CSV table of C-alpha atoms and ligand atoms in Angstrom, one decimal:
chain,number,residue,atom,x,y,z
A,114,PRO,CA,0.0,0.0,0.0
A,115,THR,CA,1.2,3.5,-0.8
A,116,ALA,CA,1.3,5.7,2.3
A,117,VAL,CA,0.3,9.3,1.5
A,118,ALA,CA,1.3,11.8,4.1
A,119,PRO,CA,-1.9,13.3,5.7
A,120,VAL,CA,-2.7,17.0,5.0
A,121,SER,CA,-2.1,19.1,8.1
A,122,GLN,CA,-4.7,21.3,9.6
A,123,TYR,CA,-2.0,24.0,9.9
A,124,ALA,CA,-1.0,26.0,6.8
A,125,CYS,CA,2.5,26.3,8.2
A,126,GLN,CA,2.8,22.5,7.7
A,127,ARG,CA,1.7,22.6,4.1
A,128,ARG,CA,3.4,23.8,1.0
A,129,THR,CA,1.2,26.1,-1.0
A,130,THR,CA,2.5,27.6,-4.3
A,131,THR,CA,0.6,30.2,-6.4
A,132,GLU,CA,-0.7,27.3,-8.6
A,133,ASN,CA,-4.2,26.7,-7.3
A,134,ASN,CA,-5.8,23.5,-8.7
A,135,ASN,CA,-9.2,24.2,-7.0
A,136,LYS,CA,-9.8,27.8,-7.9
A,137,ILE,CA,-13.5,27.5,-8.6
A,138,ILE,CA,-14.1,26.1,-5.2
A,139,THR,CA,-11.7,28.4,-3.3
A,140,ASP,CA,-13.2,31.5,-5.0
A,141,ALA,CA,-16.6,30.4,-3.9
A,142,PHE,CA,-15.4,29.8,-0.3
A,143,GLU,CA,-13.8,33.2,-0.3
A,144,VAL,CA,-17.0,34.9,-1.3
A,145,LEU,CA,-18.8,33.1,1.6
A,146,ALA,CA,-16.0,34.0,4.0
A,147,GLU,CA,-16.2,37.7,3.0
A,148,SER,CA,-20.0,37.7,3.3
A,149,TYR,CA,-19.7,36.3,6.9
A,150,GLU,CA,-17.1,38.9,7.6
A,151,PHE,CA,-19.4,41.8,6.4
A,152,ASN,CA,-22.0,40.4,8.8
A,153,GLU,CA,-19.4,40.0,11.6
A,154,ILE,CA,-20.0,36.3,11.9
A,155,GLU,CA,-16.5,35.1,12.8
A,156,GLY,CA,-16.7,31.3,13.2
A,157,PRO,CA,-18.0,30.4,9.7
A,158,CYS,CA,-15.8,33.1,8.1
A,159,LEU,CA,-12.7,31.5,9.6
A,160,ALA,CA,-14.0,28.0,8.7
A,161,PHE,CA,-14.4,28.9,5.0
A,162,ARG,CA,-10.9,30.7,4.9
A,163,ARG,CA,-9.3,27.6,6.4
A,164,ALA,CA,-11.1,25.3,4.0
A,165,ALA,CA,-10.1,27.4,1.0
A,166,SER,CA,-6.5,27.3,2.3
A,167,VAL,CA,-6.5,23.5,2.6
A,168,LEU,CA,-7.8,23.2,-1.0
A,169,LYS,CA,-5.2,25.7,-2.3
A,170,SER,CA,-2.4,23.4,-1.0
A,171,LEU,CA,-3.5,20.3,-3.0
A,172,PRO,CA,-1.4,19.3,-6.0
A,173,TRP,CA,-4.6,17.8,-7.5
A,174,ALA,CA,-8.1,19.0,-8.3
A,175,VAL,CA,-10.9,17.8,-6.2
A,176,CYS,CA,-13.3,16.0,-8.5
A,177,SER,CA,-15.5,14.0,-6.0
A,178,LEU,CA,-16.6,14.3,-2.4
A,179,GLU,CA,-14.9,11.0,-1.6
A,180,ALA,CA,-11.5,12.6,-2.5
A,181,THR,CA,-12.0,15.0,0.3
A,182,LEU,CA,-12.6,12.4,3.0
A,183,ASP,CA,-9.1,12.6,4.5
A,184,LEU,CA,-8.8,16.4,4.3
A,185,PRO,CA,-8.9,18.5,7.5
A,186,CYS,CA,-11.0,21.6,8.1
A,187,LEU,CA,-13.9,20.6,5.9
A,188,GLY,CA,-17.3,20.6,7.7
A,189,GLU,CA,-20.8,19.8,6.6
A,190,HIS,CA,-21.4,23.3,5.1
A,191,THR,CA,-18.1,23.4,3.1
A,192,LYS,CA,-18.7,19.9,1.8
A,193,ALA,CA,-22.3,20.8,0.7
A,194,VAL,CA,-20.8,23.7,-1.3
A,195,ILE,CA,-18.1,21.5,-2.8
A,196,ASP,CA,-20.8,18.9,-3.8
A,197,GLU,CA,-23.0,21.5,-5.5
A,198,ILE,CA,-20.0,23.0,-7.4
A,199,LEU,CA,-18.9,19.5,-8.6
A,200,GLN,CA,-22.5,18.7,-9.7
A,201,CYS,CA,-23.6,22.0,-11.2
A,202,GLY,CA,-20.5,24.1,-11.7
A,203,ARG,CA,-21.7,26.7,-9.2
A,204,ALA,CA,-23.3,27.0,-5.8
A,205,PHE,CA,-26.7,28.6,-5.2
A,206,GLU,CA,-25.7,30.2,-1.9
A,207,VAL,CA,-22.7,31.9,-3.6
A,208,GLU,CA,-24.7,33.1,-6.5
A,209,LYS,CA,-27.2,34.6,-4.1
A,210,ILE,CA,-24.5,36.5,-2.2
A,211,LEU,CA,-22.9,37.8,-5.5
A,212,SER,CA,-26.2,39.3,-6.6
A,213,ASP,CA,-27.1,40.7,-3.1
A,214,GLU,CA,-27.2,44.5,-3.1
A,215,ARG,CA,-25.6,44.8,0.4
A,216,TYR,CA,-22.7,42.5,-0.5
A,217,GLN,CA,-22.1,44.3,-3.8
A,218,THR,CA,-22.2,47.7,-2.1
A,219,LEU,CA,-19.9,46.7,0.8
A,220,LYS,CA,-17.5,45.1,-1.7
A,221,LEU,CA,-17.4,48.3,-3.8
A,222,PHE,CA,-17.0,50.6,-0.8
A,223,THR,CA,-14.2,48.5,0.8
A,224,SER,CA,-12.3,48.5,-2.5
A,225,VAL,CA,-11.5,52.2,-1.8
A,226,PHE,CA,-8.1,52.7,0.0
A,227,GLY,CA,-8.9,53.8,3.5
A,228,VAL,CA,-12.5,52.4,3.6
A,229,GLY,CA,-12.9,49.4,6.0
A,230,PRO,CA,-16.0,47.3,6.6
A,231,LYS,CA,-17.3,49.7,9.4
A,232,THR,CA,-17.3,52.8,7.2
A,233,ALA,CA,-18.7,50.9,4.3
A,234,GLU,CA,-21.5,49.6,6.5
A,235,LYS,CA,-22.2,53.2,7.8
A,236,TRP,CA,-22.5,54.5,4.2
A,237,TYR,CA,-24.7,51.5,3.2
A,238,ARG,CA,-27.1,52.2,6.1
A,239,ARG,CA,-27.4,55.8,5.0
A,240,GLY,CA,-28.7,54.5,1.7
A,241,LEU,CA,-25.6,55.2,-0.3
A,242,ARG,CA,-25.0,52.7,-3.1
A,243,SER,CA,-22.4,54.1,-5.5
A,244,PHE,CA,-19.3,56.3,-5.4
A,245,SER,CA,-21.3,59.2,-6.8
A,246,ASP,CA,-23.8,58.8,-3.9
A,247,VAL,CA,-20.9,59.0,-1.4
A,248,LEU,CA,-19.2,61.9,-3.1
A,249,ALA,CA,-22.5,63.9,-3.4
A,250,ASP,CA,-23.6,63.3,0.2
A,251,HIS,CA,-22.7,66.3,2.3
A,252,SER,CA,-23.0,64.5,5.6
A,253,VAL,CA,-20.1,62.2,4.6
A,254,GLN,CA,-16.7,63.4,5.8
A,255,LEU,CA,-13.9,61.7,4.0
A,256,ASN,CA,-10.5,61.6,5.8
A,257,ARG,CA,-7.3,62.2,3.9
A,258,MET,CA,-6.7,58.6,3.2
A,259,GLN,CA,-10.2,58.1,1.7
A,260,GLN,CA,-9.9,61.3,-0.4
A,261,THR,CA,-6.7,59.9,-1.8
A,262,GLY,CA,-8.4,56.6,-2.3
A,263,PHE,CA,-11.1,58.2,-4.5
A,264,LEU,CA,-8.6,60.4,-6.3
A,265,HIS,CA,-6.4,57.5,-7.4
A,266,TYR,CA,-9.1,54.8,-7.4
A,267,GLY,CA,-8.5,53.6,-11.0
A,268,ASP,CA,-4.8,53.2,-10.5
A,269,ILE,CA,-4.8,51.7,-7.0
A,270,SER,CA,-7.5,49.2,-7.7
A,271,ARG,CA,-5.5,47.9,-10.7
A,272,ALA,CA,-3.1,45.1,-9.9
A,273,VAL,CA,0.6,45.9,-9.7
A,274,SER,CA,2.8,43.8,-12.0
A,275,LYS,CA,6.1,42.1,-11.1
A,276,ALA,CA,7.9,44.4,-13.5
A,277,GLU,CA,6.4,47.4,-11.7
A,278,ALA,CA,7.4,45.9,-8.3
A,279,ARG,CA,11.0,45.6,-9.7
A,280,ALA,CA,11.0,49.2,-10.8
A,281,LEU,CA,9.8,50.3,-7.4
A,282,ARG,CA,12.4,48.2,-5.7
A,283,ASN,CA,15.0,50.1,-7.7
A,284,ILE,CA,13.6,53.5,-6.6
A,285,ILE,CA,13.5,52.5,-2.9
A,286,ASP,CA,16.9,50.8,-3.2
A,287,GLU,CA,18.5,54.0,-4.6
A,288,ALA,CA,16.9,56.1,-1.9
A,289,VAL,CA,17.9,53.9,1.1
A,290,HIS,CA,21.4,53.4,0.0
A,291,ALA,CA,21.9,57.1,-0.6
A,292,ILE,CA,20.7,57.7,3.0
A,293,ALA,CA,22.4,54.8,4.7
A,294,PRO,CA,25.2,52.9,3.0
A,295,ASP,CA,24.7,50.0,5.4
A,296,ALA,CA,21.0,49.8,4.7
A,297,VAL,CA,19.2,46.5,4.3
A,298,LEU,CA,16.3,46.3,1.8
A,299,ALA,CA,14.1,43.2,1.4
A,300,LEU,CA,11.1,42.6,-0.8
A,301,THR,CA,8.3,41.1,1.3
A,302,GLY,CA,4.5,40.5,1.0
A,303,GLY,CA,2.9,38.7,-2.0
A,304,PHE,CA,5.8,39.5,-4.4
A,305,ARG,CA,8.2,37.7,-2.1
A,306,ARG,CA,5.9,34.7,-2.3
A,307,GLY,CA,6.3,34.8,-6.1
A,308,LYS,CA,2.9,36.2,-7.0
A,309,GLU,CA,2.6,37.7,-10.5
A,310,PHE,CA,0.4,40.6,-9.4
A,311,GLY,CA,-0.3,42.3,-6.1
A,312,HIS,CA,-2.4,45.1,-4.6
A,313,ASP,CA,0.7,46.8,-3.4
A,314,VAL,CA,4.5,46.3,-3.0
A,315,ASP,CA,5.8,45.6,0.5
A,316,PHE,CA,9.4,46.2,1.7
A,317,ILE,CA,11.4,45.9,4.9
A,318,VAL,CA,14.1,48.5,5.3
A,319,THR,CA,16.6,48.7,8.1
A,320,THR,CA,20.2,49.4,8.9
A,321,THR,CA,22.9,47.0,10.2
A,322,GLU,CA,23.7,49.5,13.0
A,323,LEU,CA,21.1,49.1,15.7
A,324,GLY,CA,19.1,52.3,16.4
A,325,LYS,CA,20.0,54.0,13.1
A,326,GLU,CA,16.9,52.6,11.5
A,327,GLU,CA,14.8,55.1,13.5
A,328,SER,CA,15.6,58.0,11.2
A,329,LEU,CA,15.4,55.9,8.1
A,330,LEU,CA,11.7,56.2,7.1
A,331,PRO,CA,11.5,59.9,7.7
A,332,ARG,CA,14.6,60.4,5.5
A,333,ILE,CA,13.3,58.2,2.8
A,334,ILE,CA,10.0,60.1,2.8
A,335,ARG,CA,11.8,63.4,2.6
A,336,ARG,CA,13.8,62.1,-0.4
A,337,LEU,CA,10.8,60.8,-2.3
A,338,THR,CA,9.0,64.1,-1.6
A,339,LYS,CA,11.9,66.1,-3.1
A,340,GLN,CA,11.8,63.8,-6.1
A,341,GLY,CA,8.2,64.7,-6.6
A,342,ILE,CA,7.0,61.1,-6.6
A,343,LEU,CA,5.3,60.9,-3.2
A,344,LEU,CA,1.5,61.2,-3.8
A,345,TYR,CA,0.4,60.1,-0.3
A,346,CYS,CA,2.1,59.2,2.9
A,347,ASP,CA,0.8,57.8,6.2
A,348,TYR,CA,3.8,57.5,8.5
A,349,GLN,CA,3.5,55.7,11.8
A,350,ALA,CA,6.5,56.1,14.2
A,351,SER,CA,7.7,53.1,16.1
A,352,THR,CA,6.0,52.3,19.4
A,353,PHE,CA,8.2,49.2,19.8
A,354,ASP,CA,9.5,48.5,23.3
A,355,MET,CA,11.3,45.1,23.8
A,356,SER,CA,10.9,45.5,27.6
A,357,LYS,CA,7.1,45.4,27.2
A,358,LEU,CA,7.1,42.0,25.4
A,359,PRO,CA,5.4,39.6,25.7
A,360,SER,CA,2.8,41.6,27.5
A,361,TYR,CA,1.5,43.2,24.3
A,362,ARG,CA,-1.5,41.3,23.0
A,363,PHE,CA,0.1,39.0,20.4
A,364,GLU,CA,-1.8,40.2,17.4
A,365,ALA,CA,-1.5,41.0,13.7
A,366,MET,CA,-0.5,44.7,14.0
A,367,ASP,CA,3.1,45.3,15.0
A,368,HIS,CA,4.7,48.2,16.7
A,369,PHE,CA,7.6,48.9,14.2
A,370,ALA,CA,7.9,52.2,12.3
A,371,LYS,CA,6.0,51.9,9.0
A,372,CYS,CA,4.6,53.9,6.3
A,373,PHE,CA,1.7,53.4,3.8
A,374,LEU,CA,2.6,55.2,0.6
A,375,ILE,CA,1.3,56.0,-2.8
A,376,LEU,CA,4.1,56.6,-5.3
A,377,ARG,CA,4.1,58.0,-8.8
A,378,LEU,CA,5.7,55.4,-11.1
A,379,GLU,CA,6.9,56.6,-14.5
A,380,GLY,CA,6.4,54.2,-17.5
A,381,SER,CA,10.0,54.9,-18.6
A,382,GLN,CA,11.1,53.2,-15.3
A,383,VAL,CA,9.3,49.9,-16.1
A,384,GLU,CA,11.0,47.6,-18.6
A,385,GLU,CA,7.8,45.8,-19.7
A,386,GLY,CA,5.7,49.0,-19.6
A,387,LEU,CA,3.0,50.1,-17.1
A,388,HIS,CA,0.1,47.9,-16.2
A,389,ILE,CA,-2.6,50.4,-17.0
A,390,ALA,CA,-5.8,50.5,-19.1
A,391,GLU,CA,-5.5,50.3,-22.8
A,392,GLY,CA,-5.8,53.7,-24.3
A,393,ASP,CA,-4.5,55.4,-21.2
A,394,SER,CA,-1.7,57.6,-22.4
A,395,ARG,CA,-0.6,59.3,-19.2
A,396,GLY,CA,2.8,57.6,-19.1
A,397,TRP,CA,2.6,57.1,-15.3
A,398,ARG,CA,0.5,55.4,-12.7
A,399,ALA,CA,0.0,55.6,-8.9
A,400,VAL,CA,1.1,52.5,-6.9
A,401,ARG,CA,0.6,51.5,-3.2
A,402,VAL,CA,3.8,50.8,-1.4
A,403,ASP,CA,4.3,49.7,2.3
A,404,LEU,CA,7.6,50.1,4.1
A,405,VAL,CA,8.3,48.7,7.5
A,406,SER,CA,11.4,49.4,9.5
A,407,PRO,CA,12.2,47.1,12.4
A,408,PRO,CA,15.5,47.2,14.4
A,409,MET,CA,18.0,44.7,12.9
A,410,ASP,CA,17.7,42.3,15.8
A,411,ARG,CA,14.0,41.9,15.1
A,412,TYR,CA,14.6,41.5,11.3
A,413,ALA,CA,13.8,37.7,11.0
A,414,PHE,CA,10.5,38.1,12.9
A,415,ALA,CA,9.4,41.1,10.9
A,416,LEU,CA,10.4,39.4,7.6
A,417,LEU,CA,8.4,36.3,8.5
A,418,GLY,CA,5.4,38.3,9.7
A,419,TRP,CA,5.3,40.6,6.6
A,420,SER,CA,5.8,37.8,4.0
A,421,GLY,CA,2.3,36.4,4.6
A,422,SER,CA,0.0,35.0,3.4
A,423,ARG,CA,-2.4,36.2,6.1
A,424,GLN,CA,-3.7,32.6,6.5
A,425,PHE,CA,-0.1,31.3,6.7
A,426,GLU,CA,0.6,33.9,9.5
A,427,ARG,CA,-2.6,33.0,11.4
A,428,ASP,CA,-1.7,29.3,11.4
A,429,LEU,CA,2.0,29.9,12.3
A,430,ARG,CA,0.8,31.7,15.4
A,431,ARG,CA,-2.0,29.2,16.2
A,432,PHE,CA,0.5,26.4,15.8
A,433,ALA,CA,3.0,28.1,18.1
A,434,ARG,CA,0.4,28.7,20.7
A,435,VAL,CA,-1.6,25.4,20.6
A,436,GLU,CA,1.1,22.9,19.7
A,437,ARG,CA,4.2,24.4,21.3
A,438,HIS,CA,2.9,26.7,24.1
A,439,MET,CA,4.8,29.6,22.5
A,440,LEU,CA,3.8,33.1,21.4
A,441,LEU,CA,4.9,34.2,18.0
A,442,ASP,CA,4.3,37.7,16.5
A,443,ASN,CA,6.2,40.1,14.2
A,444,HIS,CA,8.5,41.1,17.1
A,445,ALA,CA,9.6,37.9,18.8
A,446,LEU,CA,9.0,34.3,19.8
A,447,TYR,CA,8.4,33.6,23.4
A,448,ASP,CA,8.5,30.1,25.0
A,449,LYS,CA,5.9,30.1,27.8
A,450,THR,CA,7.2,26.9,29.4
A,451,LYS,CA,10.8,28.1,29.6
A,452,LYS,CA,9.6,31.7,30.2
A,453,GLU,CA,12.2,33.0,27.7
A,454,PHE,CA,12.5,34.6,24.3
A,455,LEU,CA,14.0,32.5,21.6
A,456,ALA,CA,16.6,34.4,19.4
A,457,ALA,CA,16.6,34.2,15.6
A,458,THR,CA,18.6,35.9,12.9
A,459,THR,CA,16.9,34.1,10.0
A,460,GLU,CA,13.4,32.7,9.3
A,461,LYS,CA,15.0,29.2,9.4
A,462,ASP,CA,15.9,29.8,13.0
A,463,ILE,CA,12.2,30.5,13.8
A,464,PHE,CA,10.9,27.5,12.0
A,465,ALA,CA,13.5,25.4,13.8
A,466,HIS,CA,12.5,26.8,17.3
A,467,LEU,CA,8.9,25.8,16.4
A,468,GLY,CA,10.0,22.3,15.3
A,469,LEU,CA,8.6,23.0,11.8
A,470,GLU,CA,10.1,22.0,8.5
A,471,TYR,CA,11.2,25.1,6.7
A,472,ILE,CA,8.7,26.4,4.2
A,473,GLU,CA,10.1,28.6,1.4
A,474,PRO,CA,8.3,32.0,0.8
A,475,TRP,CA,6.9,30.8,-2.5
A,476,GLN,CA,5.3,27.8,-0.6
A,477,ARG,CA,3.5,30.1,1.8
A,478,ASN,CA,0.6,31.1,-0.5
A,479,ALA,CA,-1.9,29.5,1.9
B,710,ATP,P1,-1.2,41.6,-1.9
B,710,ATP,O1,-0.7,41.1,-3.2
B,710,ATP,O2,-2.7,41.7,-2.0
B,710,ATP,O3,-0.6,42.9,-1.5
B,710,ATP,P2,0.0,40.5,0.4
B,710,ATP,O4,0.1,39.1,0.9
B,710,ATP,O5,1.3,41.2,0.1
B,710,ATP,O6,-1.0,40.4,-0.9
B,710,ATP,P3,-0.6,42.7,2.2
B,710,ATP,O7,-1.9,43.2,2.7
B,710,ATP,O8,0.3,43.6,1.5
B,710,ATP,O9,-0.9,41.4,1.4
B,710,ATP,O10,0.2,42.2,3.5
B,710,ATP,C1,1.4,41.6,3.5
B,710,ATP,C2,1.8,41.1,4.9
B,710,ATP,O11,2.0,42.1,5.8
B,710,ATP,C3,0.7,40.2,5.5
B,710,ATP,O12,1.3,39.0,6.0
B,710,ATP,C4,0.1,41.0,6.6
B,710,ATP,O13,-0.1,40.2,7.7
B,710,ATP,C5,1.2,42.0,6.9
B,710,ATP,N1,0.7,43.3,7.3
B,710,ATP,C6,-0.1,44.1,6.5
B,710,ATP,N2,-0.4,45.2,7.1
B,710,ATP,C7,0.1,45.1,8.3
B,710,ATP,C8,0.2,46.0,9.4
B,710,ATP,N3,-0.4,47.2,9.4
B,710,ATP,N4,0.9,45.6,10.5
B,710,ATP,C9,1.5,44.4,10.5
B,710,ATP,N5,1.5,43.6,9.5
B,710,ATP,C10,0.8,43.9,8.4
B,711,MN,MN1,1.3,43.3,-0.4
B,712,MN,MN1,0.9,45.7,2.2
């Protein structure tokens, strides 16, 4: 008999490339998860996200319910949806959500940079249904982020290509090295996982000299401003304090200095040309860029935390907590049994502390 290794319930014990053999089913699950999220129903939302993640990791396409018998994280509801898709090519419940006015409107509003589910819900309850409704309503007060979101909506909602990510890397690379010769720059987020397209480009920037990283982001921001390519900047200074660990709630948001930017990218800077609408002759586009700047001794944790995917991160933390009695976040790894922090200079060190096989960034598309 051939022994097939069982699929783990944890994404951090699975290898998930960008190749998805079950896209029709996982897309359906993601619609359901998002719909539950809009209705603040956490349990089923998480269940559908987990189920989608399991199916994304399979090197084969699910073509019968029997084939899913040994898979983790699939309950009655998820299996019913799979069954319907296998039989009819689509699921009634998903079709119903996709044609639902509330879902459509919340989806539209949350696609604007700076608009989260809370704001979208507020606008929906006021009877607003379109962007022109929102912009014409005098009782709506847009913050600076949302104003920028509407201003650059077309560009920001269009995917960023790998070639554009490379061009942005050159721009950031030039800036950080002009400022600090010992600067360290690393691509992170979806592009580090090998994705062809992303909604933004994420970088970690720091300096080998501890403490020098504190002035790095403000100086990069000043430089980009002088170059005339900074269209928007939301800078958040560091609130990181090692002496307060691990008393912070171990959560997704970290305390490192970071900035959420919108940059102007010139077509001449992108080898393959800009990824813009056909017939658009502006010669430039706006792109979302995130920079995070941890101190060098936190580098491995920040890199692991910002590389994603979100589901991979969630399961790494859950695995650490449940299986190892450890707390992992973007700053540190804490062993609750030994009551001590575990040091790491590379991601491999962190996987080793957790007793996990190393998973390459391009295998973390959970
Ligand atoms: P996409 O192609 O859509 O950008 P992505 O995986 O790069 O996909 P991002 O939203 O850019 O998605 O997030 C990248 C990683 O950074 C994720 O793992 C996420 O957990 C982390 N992250 C994003 N925003 C923050 C934040 N404010 N604080 C801490 N971590 C964050
Ligand atoms: Mn990203
Ligand atoms: Mn990002």
